[in-house]
CSV table of C-alpha atoms in Angstrom, one decimal:
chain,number,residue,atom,x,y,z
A,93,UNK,CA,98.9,123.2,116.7
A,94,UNK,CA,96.3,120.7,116.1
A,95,UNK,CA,96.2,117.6,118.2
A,96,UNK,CA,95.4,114.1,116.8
A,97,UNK,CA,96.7,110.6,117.5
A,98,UNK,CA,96.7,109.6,114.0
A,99,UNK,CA,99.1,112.9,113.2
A,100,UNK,CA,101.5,112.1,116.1
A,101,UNK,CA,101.5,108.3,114.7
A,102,UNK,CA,102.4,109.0,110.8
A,103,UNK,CA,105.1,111.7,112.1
A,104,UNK,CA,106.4,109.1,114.2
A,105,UNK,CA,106.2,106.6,111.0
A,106,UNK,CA,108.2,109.2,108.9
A,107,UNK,CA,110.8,109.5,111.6
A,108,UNK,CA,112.1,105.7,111.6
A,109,UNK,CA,111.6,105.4,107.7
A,110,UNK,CA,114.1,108.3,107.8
A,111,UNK,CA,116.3,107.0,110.0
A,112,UNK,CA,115.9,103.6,108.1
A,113,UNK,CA,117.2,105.0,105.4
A,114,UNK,CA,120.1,107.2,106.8
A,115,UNK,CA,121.3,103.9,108.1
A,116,UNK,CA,121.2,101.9,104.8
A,117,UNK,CA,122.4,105.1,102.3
A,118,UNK,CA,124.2,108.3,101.9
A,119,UNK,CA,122.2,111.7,101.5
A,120,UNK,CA,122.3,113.2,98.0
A,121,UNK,CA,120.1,116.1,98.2
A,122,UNK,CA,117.6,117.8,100.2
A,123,UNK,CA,115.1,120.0,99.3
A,124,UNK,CA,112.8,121.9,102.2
A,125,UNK,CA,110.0,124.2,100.6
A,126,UNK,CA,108.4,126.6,103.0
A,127,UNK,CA,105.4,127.5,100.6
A,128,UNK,CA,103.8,123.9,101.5
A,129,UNK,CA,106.2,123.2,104.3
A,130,UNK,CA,107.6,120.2,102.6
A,131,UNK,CA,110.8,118.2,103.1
A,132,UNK,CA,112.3,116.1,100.3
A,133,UNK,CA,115.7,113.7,101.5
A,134,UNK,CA,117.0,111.6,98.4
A,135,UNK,CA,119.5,108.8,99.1
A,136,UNK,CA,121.7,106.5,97.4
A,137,UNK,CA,123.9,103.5,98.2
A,138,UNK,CA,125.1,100.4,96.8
A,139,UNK,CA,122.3,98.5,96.9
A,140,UNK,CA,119.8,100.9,95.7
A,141,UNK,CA,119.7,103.5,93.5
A,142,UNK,CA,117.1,106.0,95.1
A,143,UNK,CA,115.6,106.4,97.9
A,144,UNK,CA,112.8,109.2,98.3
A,145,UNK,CA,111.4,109.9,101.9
A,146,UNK,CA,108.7,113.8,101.3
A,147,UNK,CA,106.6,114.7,104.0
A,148,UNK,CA,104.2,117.6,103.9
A,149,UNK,CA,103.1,119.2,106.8
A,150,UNK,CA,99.8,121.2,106.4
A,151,UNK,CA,98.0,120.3,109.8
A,152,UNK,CA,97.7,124.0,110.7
A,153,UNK,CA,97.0,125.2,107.0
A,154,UNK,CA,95.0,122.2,105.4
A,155,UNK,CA,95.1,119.8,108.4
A,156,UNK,CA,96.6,117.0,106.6
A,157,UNK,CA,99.7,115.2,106.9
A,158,UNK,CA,101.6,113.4,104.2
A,159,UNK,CA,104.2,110.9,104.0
A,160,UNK,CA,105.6,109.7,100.2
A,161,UNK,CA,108.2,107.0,100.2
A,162,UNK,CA,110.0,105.6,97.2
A,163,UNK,CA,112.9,103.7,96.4
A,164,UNK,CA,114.3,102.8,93.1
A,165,UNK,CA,116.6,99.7,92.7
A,166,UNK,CA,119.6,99.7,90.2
A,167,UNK,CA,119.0,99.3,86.7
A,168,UNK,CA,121.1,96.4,86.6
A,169,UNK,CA,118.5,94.4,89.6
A,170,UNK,CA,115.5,92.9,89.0
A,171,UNK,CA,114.5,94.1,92.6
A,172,UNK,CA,111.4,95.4,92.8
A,173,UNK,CA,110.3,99.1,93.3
A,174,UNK,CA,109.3,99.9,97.2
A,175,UNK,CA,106.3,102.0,97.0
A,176,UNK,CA,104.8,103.8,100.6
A,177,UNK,CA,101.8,106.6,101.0
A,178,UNK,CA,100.4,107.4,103.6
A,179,UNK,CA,97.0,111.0,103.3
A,180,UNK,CA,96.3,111.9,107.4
A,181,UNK,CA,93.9,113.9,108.3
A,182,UNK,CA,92.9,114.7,112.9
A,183,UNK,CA,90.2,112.1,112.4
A,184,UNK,CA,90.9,109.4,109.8
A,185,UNK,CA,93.7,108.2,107.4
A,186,UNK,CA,91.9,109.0,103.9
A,187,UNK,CA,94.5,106.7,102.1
A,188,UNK,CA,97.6,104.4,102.8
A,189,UNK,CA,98.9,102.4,99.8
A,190,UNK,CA,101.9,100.1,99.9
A,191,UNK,CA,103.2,98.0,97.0
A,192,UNK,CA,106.1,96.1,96.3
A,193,UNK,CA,105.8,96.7,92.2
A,194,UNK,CA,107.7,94.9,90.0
A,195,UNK,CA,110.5,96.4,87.6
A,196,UNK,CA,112.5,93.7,86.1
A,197,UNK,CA,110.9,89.9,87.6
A,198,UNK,CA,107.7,89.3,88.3
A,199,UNK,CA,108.6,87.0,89.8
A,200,UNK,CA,111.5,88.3,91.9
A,201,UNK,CA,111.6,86.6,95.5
A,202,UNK,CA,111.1,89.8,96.8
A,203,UNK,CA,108.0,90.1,95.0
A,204,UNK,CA,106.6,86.5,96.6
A,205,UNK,CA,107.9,87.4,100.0
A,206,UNK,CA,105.8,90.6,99.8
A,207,UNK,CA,102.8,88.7,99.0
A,208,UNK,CA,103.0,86.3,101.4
A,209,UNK,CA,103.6,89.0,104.2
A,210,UNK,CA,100.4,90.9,103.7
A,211,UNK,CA,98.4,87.9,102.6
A,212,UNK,CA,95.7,87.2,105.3
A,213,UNK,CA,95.4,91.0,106.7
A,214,UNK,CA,91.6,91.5,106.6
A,215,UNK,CA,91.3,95.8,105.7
A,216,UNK,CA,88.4,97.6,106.7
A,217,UNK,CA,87.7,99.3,103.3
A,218,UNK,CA,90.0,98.1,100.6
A,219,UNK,CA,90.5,100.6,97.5
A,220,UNK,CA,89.8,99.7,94.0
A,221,UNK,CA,92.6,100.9,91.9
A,222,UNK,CA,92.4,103.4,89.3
A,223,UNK,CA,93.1,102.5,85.4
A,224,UNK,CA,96.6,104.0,85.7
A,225,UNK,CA,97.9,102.2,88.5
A,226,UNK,CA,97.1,98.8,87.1
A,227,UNK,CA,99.4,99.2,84.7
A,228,UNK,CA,102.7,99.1,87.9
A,229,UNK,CA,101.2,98.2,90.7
A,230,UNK,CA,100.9,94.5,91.9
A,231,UNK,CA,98.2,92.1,92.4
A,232,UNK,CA,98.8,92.1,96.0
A,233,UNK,CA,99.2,95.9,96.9
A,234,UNK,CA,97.9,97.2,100.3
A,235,UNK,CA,95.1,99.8,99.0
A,236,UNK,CA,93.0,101.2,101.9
A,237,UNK,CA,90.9,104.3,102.7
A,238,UNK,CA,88.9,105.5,105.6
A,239,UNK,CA,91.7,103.9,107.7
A,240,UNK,CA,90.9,103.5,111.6
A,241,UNK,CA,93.6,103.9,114.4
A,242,UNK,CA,94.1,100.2,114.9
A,243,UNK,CA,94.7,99.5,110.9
A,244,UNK,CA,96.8,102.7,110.7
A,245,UNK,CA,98.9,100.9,113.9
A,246,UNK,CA,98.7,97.2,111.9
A,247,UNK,CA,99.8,99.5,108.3
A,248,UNK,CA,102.9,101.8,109.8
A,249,UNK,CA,104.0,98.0,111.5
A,250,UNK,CA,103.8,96.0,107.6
A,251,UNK,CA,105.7,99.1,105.9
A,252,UNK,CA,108.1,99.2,108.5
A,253,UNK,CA,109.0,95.5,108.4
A,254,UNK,CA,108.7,95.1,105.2
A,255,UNK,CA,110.8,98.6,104.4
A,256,UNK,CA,113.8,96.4,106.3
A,257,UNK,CA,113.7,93.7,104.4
A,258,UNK,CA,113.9,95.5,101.5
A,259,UNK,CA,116.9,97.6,102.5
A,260,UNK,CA,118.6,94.1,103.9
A,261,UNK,CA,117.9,92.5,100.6
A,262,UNK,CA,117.9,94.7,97.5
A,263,UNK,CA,120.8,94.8,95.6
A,264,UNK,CA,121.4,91.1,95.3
A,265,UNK,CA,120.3,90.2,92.3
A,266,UNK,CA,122.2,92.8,90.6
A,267,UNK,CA,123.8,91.5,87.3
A,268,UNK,CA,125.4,93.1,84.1
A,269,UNK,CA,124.7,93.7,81.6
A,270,UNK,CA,121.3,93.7,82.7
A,271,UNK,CA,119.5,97.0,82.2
A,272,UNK,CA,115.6,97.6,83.8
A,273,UNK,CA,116.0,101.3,83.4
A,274,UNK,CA,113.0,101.2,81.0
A,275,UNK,CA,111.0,99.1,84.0
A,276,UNK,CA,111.7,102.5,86.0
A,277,UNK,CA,110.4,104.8,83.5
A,278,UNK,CA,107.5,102.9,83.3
A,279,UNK,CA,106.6,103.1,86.8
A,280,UNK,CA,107.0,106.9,86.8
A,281,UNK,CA,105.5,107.5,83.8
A,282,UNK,CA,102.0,106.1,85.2
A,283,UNK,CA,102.1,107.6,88.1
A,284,UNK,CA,102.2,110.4,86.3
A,285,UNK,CA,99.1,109.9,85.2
A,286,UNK,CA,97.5,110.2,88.7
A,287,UNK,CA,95.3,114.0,88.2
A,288,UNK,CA,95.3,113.1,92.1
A,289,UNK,CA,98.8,114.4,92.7
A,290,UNK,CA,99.2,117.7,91.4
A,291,UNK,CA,96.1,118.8,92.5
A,292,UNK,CA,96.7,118.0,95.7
A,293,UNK,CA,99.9,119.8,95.4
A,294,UNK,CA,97.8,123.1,94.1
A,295,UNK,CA,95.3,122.8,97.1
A,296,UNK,CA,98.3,123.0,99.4
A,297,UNK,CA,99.7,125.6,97.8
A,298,UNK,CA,101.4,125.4,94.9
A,299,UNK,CA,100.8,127.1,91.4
A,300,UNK,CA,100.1,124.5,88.9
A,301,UNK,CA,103.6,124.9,87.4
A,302,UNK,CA,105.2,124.1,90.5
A,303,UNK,CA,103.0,121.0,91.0
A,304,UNK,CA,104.1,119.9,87.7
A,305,UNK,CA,108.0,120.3,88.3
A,306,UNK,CA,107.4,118.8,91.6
A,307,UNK,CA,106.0,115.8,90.9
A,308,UNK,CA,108.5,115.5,87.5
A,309,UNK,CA,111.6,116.3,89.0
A,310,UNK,CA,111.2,115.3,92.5
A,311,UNK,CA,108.7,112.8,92.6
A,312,UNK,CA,108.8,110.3,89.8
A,313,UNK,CA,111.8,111.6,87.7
A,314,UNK,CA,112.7,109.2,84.8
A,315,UNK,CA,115.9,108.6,83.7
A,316,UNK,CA,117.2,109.5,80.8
């Protein structure tokens, strides 16, 4: 097995977020898939609609290490959408991306606490973002490559605070009738767009098929 701090740190990550999320929820499916030795845990509860914690553990075959993290409020909350990635390799994060993206209120109190919480964090090598994800993402979404141990440390501490207050506050501003289901769609319809993911998917081992159902079933399914 390959050693590396920066593995042992994002496996560590993925282990509270998990156990985050087992707190807050109840388990609705998972999905292990030895071809790309992949996990996929889905949750639910009352307060959100879907949770999605994949990790994908390639250190002996690829060495990289993955971590995905979504979670979808209701359609009836203007909450926004939580948003966590985190691309390892044994020397250097390649990617981390958080966002708080809005889905029904730009405006939402989430979405200022959010960008007042990573406001001031100076990042070594922020990320422009790609046409697509301009379209969902927020003005104030952490977007960093060629991440060093210490900003991996000071990344992994923001998603985790922030994935708490999230779970400890979406929910309520749920109100019927309304319905943001559209807002959802949106934000999994352009990150379809990303040629990124299923590629990635292929080079670790999937057939292009299987990165498509992955990424539409699993991934970003829209509701329909």
């Amino acid at each position: 097995m390959i050693m590396s701090s920066l593995f042992d740190k994002v496996i560590a990550c993925a282990g509270k977020i998990e156990k985050q999320l087992r707190e807050s929820g109840e388990v609705v499916e998972v999905r292990p898939n030895s071809k790309i030795n992949s996990n996929d845990i889905v949750f639910t509860s009352s307060r959100y609609r879907r949770a999605h914690i994949s990790t994908i553990d390639a250190r002996e075959s690829k060495k990289l290490y993955l971590l995905h993290v979504t979670i979808f409020p209701h359609t009836n909350d203007s909450s926004p959408i939580y948003g966590f990635d985190i691309v390892c390799g044994p020397t250097k994060v390649s990617g981390a991306f958080h966002d708080y993206s809005a889905s029904g209120d730009q405006n939402h109190p989430m979405c200022r606490w959010f960008a007042n919480k990573v406001a001031g964090i100076d990042w070594n090598k922020p990320r422009d973002l790609p046409e697509w994800a301009r379209y969902i993402f927020s003005n104030h979404m952490v977007a960093i490559g060629a991440v060093n141990s210490e900003e991996l440390d000071e990344f992994i501490d923001v998603g985790l605070t922030t994935l708490k207050y999230y779970l400890d506050t979406v929910g309520d501003t749920q109100e019927w009738p309304n319905d943001y289901h559209m807002s959802h769609n949106r934000y999994c319809y352009y990150q379809k767009q990303n040629p990124r993911t299923p590629a990635s998917l292929q080079h670790l081992g999937f057939t292009e098929e299987e990165a498509k159902a992955y990424v539409q079933e699993m991934l970003f399914p829209e509701i329909g």
